[in-house]
Amino acid sequence: MKNPAVTRKPRRSLRTILIVSFLLFSVAPVVLVTFYSITKFEDAINQELSRRLTINLREISVILSDLQGNMRSRKEKMQSNPQWSFGISVGDVPLIRQLMTGSLKQESVSALTLYSREGRLLTSAFKDLSGNVRFFNPVNDAVFLHEKKIAHFQNNEELTVVESHNEKLVSLVMISTFKNANEKTIGFVEQRVQLEHEFIQRIKSRLKLEILLLDDEGKIKLSSIKDMSQGKIDLAAFSKGQTQFFKDLKIQGKPYGFLVSAIPWGESRLVMALGINKTESLSVLRSINWAFVTVVASILLLLVILVFYASSWVLKPLHELVMALQSFESQEQAVTIPVKNDTEIGLLTESFNEMSLKISQVRRDLRFKLAELEKANKELKETQSKLVQSAKMVSLGQLVAGVAHELNNPIGFIYSNMTHLKEYSEKLVSLVDIAEEKPSELKAKKEEYEYDYIVKDLPKLIASCEDGARRTRDIVLGLRNFSRLDESKLKEVNIHESLDTTLNLLQGEIKNRLKINKQYEPIPSIFCYASQINQVFMNLLSNAIQAIPGQGELWITTQPVRGIDKIGKVQISIQDSGKGMSAEVLSKVFDPFFTTKGVGQGTGLGLSISYGIIHNHG
């Protein structure tokens, strides 16, 4: 095998062969000339279309200007009518509606709205789809003109805007002051012309072009082209100071050229796109480009010859190399291929053969290392399992010791009471026998046996035994609830009951030393593995108790976690008045086998296991 560190160069350069071949056929000059010619002619077509559309745009601007003039004339005509002035001045809605009905039926305006001098809506009328006039009046609360619009009329008599609604609708709106014969403002009149589908179809028929109405974000609101009301056009050119720009679009498989322009309408603008089908223009372009076909066909013929040449000289060895690579992926042994030429392909083939031998050797070494790692991983898992079990046994031992201590007190109390109960029962049985056999001695024996004291003390002894038995039962029941050995599936659990059960089992360490402060908020039951959650509570509460050397306090708080993605989750906080932890210890509390306790007092796995349980519960 050759030394890979030695740099080897091919005796013949494949790169030189390919460059000379392509330069020989002069592909690049032909391609550049062809591309330049097509681009320039297409630019000329776009400029001509843009010029034609600009003329049409001026005609549409005149239509909109006439529409604005008609609105002003209509307002002047209304002002000159005394009935309008009277109705608005006194707020006579029936009269105003009668006048509005006649006006809307005769005029091209789509909606008419009147406001009082204070800007309060008097009434509003509009034409429905059938051409009938309908009215709108506020039912409960009054409707007012916006404060900004009223402020506008302090220095102006007219406000003209374009409104684009969520539905496919664009409205041209003019709001004007309404003055009486004394030139005093008595209200406001709003005229609205809705640019609907029929409007753009009329312009399309008149100008023989396509029309799109857009909102300020470029979304298409109305279109003369069917099924073209969901698109969007980028209006970024407007932000650069342009008032109009030309854009090519392909609609329903047909090429269109659109002139996008922002036509002023009072204080706002109406964004409109005028388009022409470019099919005929492109057909002319294709005819012109046909002149280049002969030259390009000749070049393609030469390229075909070159491809055959390249396939025998370059591609065939490369194909063999690819096939060898693919077979190498499915084989364990090294794969080598013969070297057939002295170019870079030959050098690549030699390098592949060397690489194949090296990879084969690395695979064998890797399989050996992998077997060793699997063996070590298996041993590590077994050791980890034993350590976790050891930690559980230590916790269980501490728990059993505490429970045994708790059980010892009530059982010892019951045992000590049994001596007195036995003595009292023997005396009472003896008194019963004397009462049957020697009634005359009964009174003396009762005084001797202290009968009155027995009658008084006996219920107390029985009650004390019952309390001890009840305490014993509660401890055993709490231990059973804590372990929950029969619950290996997810189940709804009351967290408060689990916390209280754990505190009862730790009562021996808490009693007469610690004060427990509970702040339980109403929380929902949660789905969890009950025995695992109890193990977490036992670890946390045990650590808290052990962190308090003498007298101290524990605070336990529960609360629901609120939020859209926090449904069914609760937060439990456990705080103690112990000595606390340093920053260094705090950063390691969840590390396995880390403990601050002495040898034999802790395994360092309690908090690590608790962290894993909480993490698995989400």
Coordinates of C-alpha atoms in Angstrom, one line a residue:
M1 CA 0.0 0.0 0.0
K2 CA 1.3 3.5 -0.9
N3 CA 2.0 6.1 1.7
P4 CA -1.1 8.3 1.8
A5 CA 1.0 11.3 3.0
V6 CA 2.8 11.5 -0.4
T7 CA 1.0 13.8 -2.8
R8 CA 0.4 12.2 -6.2
K9 CA -0.4 14.0 -9.4
P10 CA -2.0 12.5 -12.6
R11 CA 0.1 12.3 -15.7
R12 CA -2.8 13.8 -17.8
S13 CA -5.2 16.4 -16.5
L14 CA -8.9 15.6 -17.0
R15 CA -9.8 19.2 -16.2
T16 CA -7.7 20.5 -19.1
I17 CA -9.4 18.0 -21.5
L18 CA -12.9 19.2 -20.5
I19 CA -12.1 22.9 -20.7
V20 CA -10.5 22.6 -24.1
S21 CA -13.4 20.6 -25.4
F22 CA -16.1 23.1 -24.3
L23 CA -14.0 26.1 -25.5
L24 CA -13.6 24.3 -28.8
F25 CA -17.3 24.2 -29.4
S26 CA -17.8 27.8 -28.2
V27 CA -20.9 27.0 -26.2
A28 CA -20.5 30.0 -23.9
P29 CA -20.6 32.8 -26.6
V30 CA -23.6 31.3 -28.3
V31 CA -25.5 31.0 -25.0
L32 CA -24.7 34.5 -24.0
V33 CA -25.7 36.1 -27.3
T34 CA -29.0 34.1 -27.3
F35 CA -29.8 35.0 -23.7
Y36 CA -29.0 38.7 -24.3
S37 CA -31.2 38.9 -27.4
I38 CA -34.2 37.2 -25.7
T39 CA -33.9 39.4 -22.6
K40 CA -33.7 42.6 -24.5
F41 CA -36.7 41.9 -26.7
E42 CA -38.8 40.8 -23.7
D43 CA -37.9 44.0 -21.9
A44 CA -39.1 46.0 -25.0
I45 CA -42.4 44.1 -24.9
N46 CA -42.9 44.9 -21.2
Q47 CA -42.1 48.6 -21.7
E48 CA -44.7 48.8 -24.5
L49 CA -47.3 47.0 -22.3
S50 CA -46.5 49.3 -19.4
R51 CA -47.0 52.3 -21.6
R52 CA -50.4 51.1 -22.8
L53 CA -51.5 50.3 -19.3
T54 CA -50.4 53.7 -18.0
I55 CA -52.8 55.3 -20.5
N56 CA -55.6 53.1 -19.3
L57 CA -54.7 53.9 -15.7
R58 CA -55.2 57.7 -16.4
E59 CA -58.6 56.9 -17.8
I60 CA -59.6 55.1 -14.6
S61 CA -58.2 58.0 -12.5
V62 CA -60.5 60.3 -14.4
I63 CA -63.5 58.0 -13.6
L64 CA -62.6 58.0 -9.9
S65 CA -62.2 61.8 -10.0
D66 CA -65.6 62.2 -11.6
L67 CA -67.0 59.9 -8.9
Q68 CA -65.5 62.1 -6.2
G69 CA -67.0 65.2 -7.9
N70 CA -70.4 63.5 -8.0
M71 CA -70.2 62.9 -4.3
R72 CA -69.5 66.6 -3.6
S73 CA -72.3 67.6 -5.9
R74 CA -74.7 65.2 -4.1
K75 CA -73.7 66.7 -0.7
E76 CA -74.3 70.2 -2.0
K77 CA -77.7 69.2 -3.4
M78 CA -78.6 67.7 0.0
Q79 CA -77.5 70.9 1.9
S80 CA -79.7 73.0 -0.4
N81 CA -82.8 71.0 0.5
P82 CA -84.5 72.4 3.7
Q83 CA -86.0 69.0 4.5
W84 CA -82.5 67.5 4.9
S85 CA -81.4 70.4 7.2
F86 CA -84.5 70.2 9.3
G87 CA -84.3 66.4 9.7
I88 CA -80.7 66.4 10.7
S89 CA -81.1 69.4 13.1
V90 CA -84.0 67.9 15.1
G91 CA -82.9 64.2 14.6
D92 CA -86.1 63.3 12.8
V93 CA -85.1 59.7 11.8
P94 CA -88.4 58.8 9.9
L95 CA -88.0 62.0 7.7
I96 CA -84.4 61.3 7.1
R97 CA -85.1 57.7 6.1
Q98 CA -87.7 58.9 3.6
L99 CA -85.3 61.3 2.0
M100 CA -82.4 58.7 2.0
T101 CA -84.7 56.1 0.3
G102 CA -85.3 58.4 -2.6
S103 CA -81.7 59.5 -2.9
L104 CA -80.3 56.0 -2.9
K105 CA -82.7 54.8 -5.5
Q106 CA -81.7 57.6 -7.9
E107 CA -78.0 57.8 -7.3
S108 CA -75.0 55.4 -7.8
V109 CA -73.9 55.7 -4.1
S110 CA -74.1 52.3 -2.3
A111 CA -74.6 53.6 1.3
L112 CA -75.6 56.8 3.0
T113 CA -75.0 57.6 6.7
L114 CA -75.9 60.7 8.7
Y115 CA -74.5 61.9 12.0
S116 CA -75.5 64.6 14.3
R117 CA -73.4 67.7 15.1
E118 CA -71.8 65.8 18.0
G119 CA -70.9 62.9 15.7
R120 CA -73.7 60.5 16.9
L121 CA -75.1 58.1 14.3
L122 CA -78.7 59.1 13.3
T123 CA -79.3 56.4 10.8
S124 CA -77.6 54.6 8.0
A125 CA -79.1 53.2 4.7
F126 CA -77.6 50.9 2.1
K127 CA -78.6 48.9 -0.9
D128 CA -78.8 45.2 -0.6
L129 CA -77.9 42.7 -3.4
S130 CA -81.4 43.1 -4.8
G131 CA -81.1 46.9 -5.0
N132 CA -83.6 47.4 -2.1
V133 CA -82.8 50.1 0.4
R134 CA -82.3 48.9 4.0
F135 CA -81.6 50.7 7.2
F136 CA -79.4 50.3 10.2
N137 CA -80.0 52.0 13.6
P138 CA -78.1 51.3 16.9
V139 CA -80.3 49.2 19.2
N140 CA -78.8 49.8 22.6
D141 CA -75.7 52.0 22.7
A142 CA -75.2 55.1 20.6
V143 CA -72.6 54.9 17.8
F144 CA -70.3 57.9 17.2
L145 CA -67.8 59.0 14.6
H146 CA -64.2 58.2 15.6
E147 CA -62.5 61.0 17.6
K148 CA -59.7 61.3 15.0
K149 CA -62.3 61.9 12.3
I150 CA -64.1 64.5 14.3
A151 CA -60.8 66.2 15.0
H152 CA -60.1 66.2 11.3
F153 CA -63.2 68.4 10.6
Q154 CA -61.9 71.1 12.9
N155 CA -59.8 72.4 10.0
N156 CA -61.4 70.6 7.0
E157 CA -64.8 70.1 5.6
E158 CA -64.2 66.7 3.9
L159 CA -62.5 63.4 4.6
T160 CA -62.0 61.0 1.7
V161 CA -60.7 57.5 2.4
V162 CA -60.5 53.9 0.9
E163 CA -61.8 51.1 3.2
S164 CA -61.0 47.5 2.6
H165 CA -63.0 45.0 4.7
N166 CA -62.3 41.3 5.5
E167 CA -64.9 40.3 2.9
K168 CA -64.2 40.7 -0.8
L169 CA -65.2 44.4 -0.7
V170 CA -63.5 47.7 -1.3
S171 CA -65.3 51.0 -0.5
L172 CA -64.7 54.6 -1.5
V173 CA -65.8 56.7 1.4
M174 CA -66.4 60.5 1.6
I175 CA -67.4 62.1 4.9
S176 CA -68.4 65.8 4.7
T177 CA -69.7 68.4 7.1
F178 CA -73.4 69.2 6.6
K179 CA -74.2 72.9 7.0
N180 CA -77.5 74.7 7.1
A181 CA -78.4 77.9 5.3
N182 CA -76.5 79.9 7.8
E183 CA -73.3 78.0 7.0
K184 CA -73.4 76.4 10.5
T185 CA -72.4 72.8 10.8
I186 CA -75.4 70.7 12.0
G187 CA -74.1 67.2 11.2
F188 CA -72.0 65.0 9.0
V189 CA -72.9 63.0 5.9
E190 CA -71.0 59.8 4.9
Q191 CA -71.3 58.6 1.3
R192 CA -70.0 55.2 0.4
V193 CA -69.5 53.6 -3.0
Q194 CA -68.7 49.9 -3.0
L195 CA -66.4 48.7 -5.7
E196 CA -67.9 45.3 -6.3
H197 CA -67.4 42.6 -9.0
E198 CA -69.8 44.4 -11.4
F199 CA -67.7 47.6 -11.2
I200 CA -64.5 46.0 -12.4
Q201 CA -66.3 43.9 -15.0
R202 CA -67.7 47.2 -16.5
I203 CA -64.2 48.6 -16.7
K204 CA -62.8 45.4 -18.1
S205 CA -65.4 45.4 -20.9
R206 CA -64.7 49.1 -21.6
L207 CA -60.9 49.0 -21.6
K208 CA -60.3 45.3 -22.7
L209 CA -58.0 44.5 -19.8
E210 CA -57.9 42.7 -16.5
I211 CA -58.3 44.5 -13.2
L212 CA -57.2 43.6 -9.6
L213 CA -58.1 45.6 -6.6
L214 CA -55.7 45.2 -3.7
D215 CA -55.5 46.3 0.0
D216 CA -52.5 48.0 1.5
E217 CA -50.9 44.6 2.2
G218 CA -51.1 43.5 -1.4
K219 CA -53.9 41.0 -0.9
I220 CA -56.3 40.7 -3.8
K221 CA -59.8 41.8 -2.8
L222 CA -61.5 41.9 -6.2
S223 CA -60.5 40.5 -9.5
S224 CA -61.9 40.4 -13.0
I225 CA -60.2 37.0 -13.5
K226 CA -62.2 34.1 -12.2
D227 CA -60.8 32.2 -9.1
M228 CA -58.1 34.9 -8.6
S229 CA -59.4 36.4 -5.3
Q230 CA -57.0 34.6 -3.0
G231 CA -53.6 35.8 -4.3
K232 CA -51.2 38.4 -3.1
I233 CA -48.8 40.9 -4.8
D234 CA -45.7 42.2 -3.2
L235 CA -46.0 46.0 -2.7
A236 CA -42.5 46.6 -1.4
A237 CA -41.7 48.9 -4.4
F238 CA -44.1 51.5 -2.9
S239 CA -42.0 51.8 0.2
K240 CA -39.0 52.8 -2.0
G241 CA -40.9 55.8 -3.3
Q242 CA -42.3 54.3 -6.5
T243 CA -46.0 55.2 -7.4
Q244 CA -46.3 52.3 -9.9
F245 CA -44.4 49.3 -11.1
F246 CA -44.7 46.5 -13.7
K247 CA -45.0 42.9 -12.6
D248 CA -45.3 39.6 -14.6
L249 CA -47.7 37.0 -13.2
K250 CA -48.8 33.6 -14.4
I251 CA -52.5 33.1 -13.9
Q252 CA -54.3 29.8 -14.7
G253 CA -51.4 28.8 -16.9
K254 CA -51.4 32.0 -18.9
P255 CA -48.7 34.8 -18.8
Y256 CA -49.9 38.3 -17.8
G257 CA -48.2 41.6 -17.4
F258 CA -49.7 43.9 -14.6
L259 CA -49.1 47.5 -14.0
V260 CA -49.5 48.0 -10.2
S261 CA -50.3 51.6 -9.1
A262 CA -51.6 53.5 -6.1
I263 CA -54.3 56.0 -7.2
P264 CA -54.8 58.8 -4.7
W265 CA -58.3 59.0 -3.2
G266 CA -58.4 61.9 -0.7
E267 CA -56.3 61.1 2.3
S268 CA -55.6 57.5 1.3
R269 CA -55.0 55.5 -1.9
L270 CA -56.7 52.9 -4.0
V271 CA -54.2 50.2 -5.0
M272 CA -55.1 48.8 -8.4
A273 CA -53.4 46.4 -10.9
L274 CA -54.2 46.6 -14.6
G275 CA -53.1 43.5 -16.6
I276 CA -52.9 42.3 -20.2
N277 CA -52.6 38.8 -21.5
K278 CA -49.0 38.4 -22.9
T279 CA -49.7 35.2 -24.8
E280 CA -49.7 36.9 -28.2
S281 CA -46.6 39.0 -27.4
L282 CA -44.7 35.9 -26.2
S283 CA -45.8 34.1 -29.4
V284 CA -44.0 36.8 -31.4
L285 CA -41.0 36.4 -29.1
R286 CA -40.9 32.7 -29.8
S287 CA -41.0 33.4 -33.5
I288 CA -38.0 35.7 -33.2
N289 CA -36.2 33.2 -31.1
W290 CA -36.7 30.5 -33.8
A291 CA -33.9 32.2 -35.7
F292 CA -31.5 30.9 -33.1
V293 CA -32.7 27.3 -33.3
T294 CA -30.4 26.3 -36.2
V295 CA -27.3 27.5 -34.4
V296 CA -28.3 26.0 -31.1
A297 CA -29.2 22.7 -32.8
S298 CA -25.7 22.5 -34.3
I299 CA -24.2 23.1 -30.9
L300 CA -26.4 20.5 -29.4
L301 CA -25.3 18.0 -32.0
L302 CA -21.7 18.6 -31.1
L303 CA -22.5 18.3 -27.4
V304 CA -24.1 14.9 -28.1
I305 CA -20.8 13.7 -29.6
L306 CA -19.0 15.1 -26.6
V307 CA -21.4 13.2 -24.2
F308 CA -20.6 9.9 -26.0
Y309 CA -16.9 10.7 -25.7
A310 CA -17.2 11.6 -22.0
S311 CA -19.3 8.5 -21.2
S312 CA -16.6 6.2 -22.6
W313 CA -13.7 8.2 -21.1
V314 CA -15.0 9.6 -17.9
L315 CA -18.5 8.5 -17.0
K316 CA -18.0 4.7 -17.4
P317 CA -15.1 4.6 -14.8
L318 CA -17.1 6.8 -12.5
H319 CA -20.1 4.5 -12.8
E320 CA -17.9 1.5 -11.9
L321 CA -16.6 3.4 -8.9
V322 CA -20.2 4.2 -7.8
M323 CA -21.2 0.6 -8.2
A324 CA -18.2 -0.5 -6.1
L325 CA -19.1 2.0 -3.4
Q326 CA -22.7 0.7 -3.3
S327 CA -21.5 -2.9 -3.1
F328 CA -19.0 -2.0 -0.4
E329 CA -21.8 -0.7 1.9
S330 CA -23.4 -4.2 1.9
Q331 CA -20.2 -6.3 2.2
E332 CA -17.9 -6.8 5.2
Q333 CA -14.7 -7.4 3.1
A334 CA -12.7 -4.8 1.1
V335 CA -13.8 -4.1 -2.5
T336 CA -11.3 -3.2 -5.1
I337 CA -11.7 -2.2 -8.8
P338 CA -9.1 -2.3 -11.6
V339 CA -7.4 1.0 -12.7
K340 CA -8.1 1.6 -16.4
N341 CA -6.6 5.0 -17.2
D342 CA -4.0 7.4 -16.0
T343 CA -6.1 10.6 -15.4
E344 CA -7.7 11.8 -12.2
I345 CA -10.2 9.0 -12.6
G346 CA -7.4 6.5 -12.3
L347 CA -6.0 8.3 -9.3
L348 CA -9.5 8.3 -7.7
T349 CA -9.8 4.6 -8.3
E350 CA -6.5 3.9 -6.6
S351 CA -7.5 6.0 -3.7
F352 CA -10.8 4.2 -3.4
N353 CA -9.0 0.8 -3.3
E354 CA -6.8 2.1 -0.5
M355 CA -9.8 3.5 1.4
S356 CA -11.7 0.2 1.0
L357 CA -8.9 -1.7 2.7
K358 CA -8.6 0.8 5.5
I359 CA -12.4 0.9 6.1
S360 CA -12.5 -2.9 6.2
Q361 CA -9.8 -3.0 8.9
V362 CA -11.6 -0.2 10.8
R363 CA -14.9 -2.1 10.7
R364 CA -13.2 -5.2 12.2
D365 CA -11.7 -3.1 15.0
L366 CA -15.0 -1.3 15.5
R367 CA -17.0 -4.5 15.9
F368 CA -14.5 -5.7 18.5
K369 CA -14.7 -2.3 20.4
L370 CA -18.5 -2.4 20.1
A371 CA -18.7 -5.8 21.7
E372 CA -16.5 -4.6 24.6
L373 CA -18.7 -1.5 25.0
E374 CA -21.9 -3.6 25.0
K375 CA -20.4 -5.8 27.7
A376 CA -19.4 -2.8 29.8
N377 CA -22.8 -1.2 29.3
K378 CA -24.5 -4.3 30.5
E379 CA -22.3 -4.5 33.6
L380 CA -23.0 -0.8 34.2
K381 CA -26.7 -1.2 34.0
E382 CA -26.6 -4.1 36.4
T383 CA -24.5 -2.1 38.8
Q384 CA -26.8 0.9 38.5
S385 CA -29.9 -1.3 39.2
K386 CA -28.2 -2.7 42.3
L387 CA -27.4 0.8 43.5
V388 CA -30.9 2.1 42.9
Q389 CA -32.3 -0.9 44.8
S390 CA -29.8 -0.3 47.6
A391 CA -31.0 3.3 47.8
K392 CA -34.6 2.1 47.9
M393 CA -33.8 -0.3 50.7
V394 CA -32.1 2.5 52.7
S395 CA -35.2 4.6 52.3
L396 CA -37.3 1.6 53.2
G397 CA -35.2 1.0 56.3
Q398 CA -35.5 4.6 57.5
L399 CA -39.3 4.4 56.9
V400 CA -39.7 1.1 58.7
A401 CA -37.6 2.5 61.6
G402 CA -39.9 5.5 61.9
V403 CA -43.0 3.4 61.6
A404 CA -41.8 1.0 64.2
H405 CA -41.1 3.9 66.6
E406 CA -44.6 5.3 66.0
L407 CA -46.2 1.9 66.5
N408 CA -44.2 1.3 69.7
N409 CA -45.9 4.2 71.6
P410 CA -49.6 3.2 71.1
I411 CA -48.8 -0.6 71.5
G412 CA -46.8 0.0 74.6
F413 CA -49.6 2.2 76.1
I414 CA -52.2 -0.5 75.3
Y415 CA -49.9 -3.2 76.9
S416 CA -49.5 -1.2 80.1
N417 CA -53.2 -0.6 80.3
M418 CA -53.9 -4.4 80.0
T419 CA -52.5 -5.0 83.5
H420 CA -55.0 -2.6 85.1
L421 CA -57.9 -4.0 82.9
K422 CA -57.0 -7.5 84.0
E423 CA -57.0 -6.5 87.7
Y424 CA -60.3 -4.5 87.3
S425 CA -62.0 -7.4 85.5
E426 CA -60.9 -10.0 88.2
K427 CA -62.3 -7.7 91.0
L428 CA -65.6 -7.1 89.1
V429 CA -66.0 -10.9 88.6
S430 CA -65.3 -11.5 92.3
L431 CA -67.9 -8.9 93.3
V432 CA -70.5 -10.6 91.0
D433 CA -69.8 -14.0 92.7
I434 CA -70.1 -12.4 96.2
A435 CA -73.4 -10.7 95.2
E436 CA -74.8 -14.2 94.3
E437 CA -73.4 -16.2 97.2
K438 CA -72.9 -13.7 100.2
P439 CA -74.9 -10.6 99.6
S440 CA -74.3 -9.4 103.1
E441 CA -70.5 -9.0 102.4
L442 CA -71.0 -7.1 99.1
K443 CA -70.8 -3.6 100.5
A444 CA -67.6 -4.3 102.4
K445 CA -65.9 -5.9 99.4
K446 CA -66.9 -3.0 97.2
E447 CA -65.1 -0.7 99.6
E448 CA -62.2 -3.0 99.8
Y449 CA -61.9 -3.3 96.0
E450 CA -62.4 0.4 95.5
Y451 CA -65.4 -0.2 93.3
D452 CA -66.3 3.4 92.8
Y453 CA -62.8 4.2 91.5
I454 CA -62.9 1.2 89.2
V455 CA -66.2 2.3 87.7
K456 CA -64.7 5.8 87.2
D457 CA -61.3 4.7 85.8
L458 CA -62.4 1.7 83.6
P459 CA -64.0 3.8 80.8
K460 CA -60.8 5.9 80.7
L461 CA -58.6 2.8 80.3
I462 CA -60.9 1.4 77.5
A463 CA -60.9 4.8 75.7
S464 CA -57.1 5.0 76.0
C465 CA -56.8 1.5 74.5
E466 CA -59.2 2.4 71.7
D467 CA -57.1 5.5 70.9
G468 CA -53.9 3.4 70.8
A469 CA -55.6 0.9 68.5
R470 CA -56.9 3.6 66.3
R471 CA -53.5 5.2 66.0
T472 CA -52.0 1.8 65.2
R473 CA -54.6 1.3 62.5
D474 CA -54.0 4.8 61.0
I475 CA -50.2 4.1 60.8
V476 CA -50.7 0.8 59.1
L477 CA -53.4 2.3 56.7
G478 CA -51.1 5.2 55.9
L479 CA -48.2 2.8 55.2
R480 CA -50.4 0.8 52.8
N481 CA -51.6 4.0 51.1
F482 CA -48.1 5.2 50.8
S483 CA -46.8 2.0 49.2
R484 CA -49.7 1.5 46.8
L485 CA -48.2 -1.8 45.7
D486 CA -51.4 -2.6 43.8
E487 CA -51.3 0.6 41.7
S488 CA -48.8 0.1 38.8
K489 CA -50.8 2.2 36.3
L490 CA -51.6 5.8 35.8
K491 CA -54.4 6.8 38.1
E492 CA -56.1 10.0 39.4
V493 CA -54.5 10.9 42.7
N494 CA -55.4 13.5 45.3
I495 CA -52.0 15.2 46.0
H496 CA -53.2 16.5 49.4
E497 CA -53.9 12.9 50.6
S498 CA -50.5 11.7 49.4
L499 CA -48.7 14.6 51.3
D500 CA -50.7 13.9 54.5
T501 CA -50.1 10.2 54.3
T502 CA -46.3 10.8 54.0
L503 CA -46.4 13.3 57.0
N504 CA -48.2 10.7 59.1
L505 CA -45.5 8.1 58.4
L506 CA -42.8 10.7 59.4
Q507 CA -44.7 11.7 62.5
G508 CA -42.1 10.1 64.7
E509 CA -39.4 12.5 63.4
I510 CA -41.7 15.5 63.4
K511 CA -43.5 15.2 66.7
N512 CA -42.6 17.8 69.4
R513 CA -39.8 19.2 67.2
L514 CA -41.2 20.6 64.0
K515 CA -44.2 22.8 63.2
I516 CA -46.0 21.9 59.9
N517 CA -47.5 24.9 58.0
K518 CA -49.9 23.7 55.2
Q519 CA -51.2 26.1 52.5
Y520 CA -53.3 23.8 50.4
E521 CA -55.1 25.6 47.5
P522 CA -57.9 23.8 45.6
I523 CA -56.2 21.8 42.9
P524 CA -57.4 19.1 40.5
S525 CA -56.6 15.5 40.8
I526 CA -53.7 14.5 38.6
F527 CA -52.8 11.4 36.6
C528 CA -49.6 9.8 37.9
Y529 CA -48.0 6.7 39.3
A530 CA -49.0 7.1 43.0
S531 CA -46.2 5.0 44.6
Q532 CA -43.5 6.9 42.6
I533 CA -45.0 10.3 43.6
N534 CA -45.1 9.2 47.3
Q535 CA -41.5 8.2 47.0
V536 CA -40.7 11.7 45.8
F537 CA -42.6 13.3 48.8
M538 CA -40.8 10.9 51.2
N539 CA -37.4 11.9 49.9
L540 CA -38.1 15.6 49.9
L541 CA -39.7 15.7 53.4
S542 CA -37.1 13.4 54.9
N543 CA -34.3 15.6 53.6
A544 CA -36.1 18.7 54.9
I545 CA -36.6 17.1 58.4
Q546 CA -32.9 16.0 58.5
A547 CA -31.8 19.5 57.5
I548 CA -33.3 20.9 60.7
P549 CA -31.0 20.1 63.6
G550 CA -33.4 21.2 66.4
Q551 CA -36.7 23.0 66.6
G552 CA -37.9 24.3 63.2
E553 CA -40.7 24.7 60.7
L554 CA -41.9 23.1 57.5
W555 CA -44.0 24.9 54.9
I556 CA -45.9 22.8 52.3
T557 CA -47.8 24.8 49.5
T558 CA -49.9 23.5 46.6
Q559 CA -51.4 25.5 43.8
P560 CA -52.7 24.9 40.3
V561 CA -50.5 25.8 37.4
R562 CA -52.5 28.2 35.1
G563 CA -51.9 28.7 31.4
I564 CA -53.1 27.4 28.0
D565 CA -50.6 24.6 28.0
K566 CA -50.7 23.9 31.8
I567 CA -54.1 22.3 32.0
G568 CA -54.2 19.5 34.7
K569 CA -50.9 20.4 36.3
V570 CA -50.1 21.4 39.9
Q571 CA -47.1 22.9 41.7
I572 CA -46.0 21.5 45.1
S573 CA -43.5 23.6 47.1
I574 CA -41.7 22.2 50.2
Q575 CA -39.6 24.6 52.3
D576 CA -37.8 24.1 55.6
S577 CA -36.1 26.4 58.1
G578 CA -32.9 24.3 58.0
K579 CA -29.3 25.3 57.5
G580 CA -29.7 25.5 53.7
M581 CA -27.1 24.6 51.0
S582 CA -24.1 26.4 49.5
A583 CA -24.1 27.3 45.7
E584 CA -21.6 24.5 45.1
V585 CA -23.8 21.8 46.8
L586 CA -26.9 23.2 45.2
S587 CA -25.4 22.7 41.7
K588 CA -24.9 19.0 42.4
V589 CA -28.0 17.9 44.3
F590 CA -29.4 16.0 41.4
D591 CA -26.1 14.2 40.5
P592 CA -26.3 10.5 41.2
F593 CA -24.3 9.3 44.3
F594 CA -23.7 12.9 45.5
T595 CA -24.4 13.3 49.2
T596 CA -23.4 15.5 52.1
K597 CA -24.2 12.8 54.7
G598 CA -21.7 10.7 56.4
V599 CA -20.7 7.2 55.4
G600 CA -23.6 4.7 55.8
Q601 CA -26.1 7.6 56.2
G602 CA -27.0 8.2 52.6
T603 CA -26.5 6.9 49.1
G604 CA -26.9 10.1 47.2
L605 CA -29.6 8.7 44.9
G606 CA -32.8 10.0 46.6
L607 CA -32.9 13.4 44.8
S608 CA -31.6 11.9 41.5
I609 CA -34.4 9.3 41.5
S610 CA -36.9 12.0 42.5
Y611 CA -35.8 14.1 39.6
G612 CA -36.2 11.2 37.2
I613 CA -39.7 10.5 38.5
I614 CA -40.9 14.1 38.1
H615 CA -39.2 14.3 34.6
N616 CA -41.0 11.2 33.5
H617 CA -44.3 12.6 34.6
G618 CA -43.8 15.7 32.4

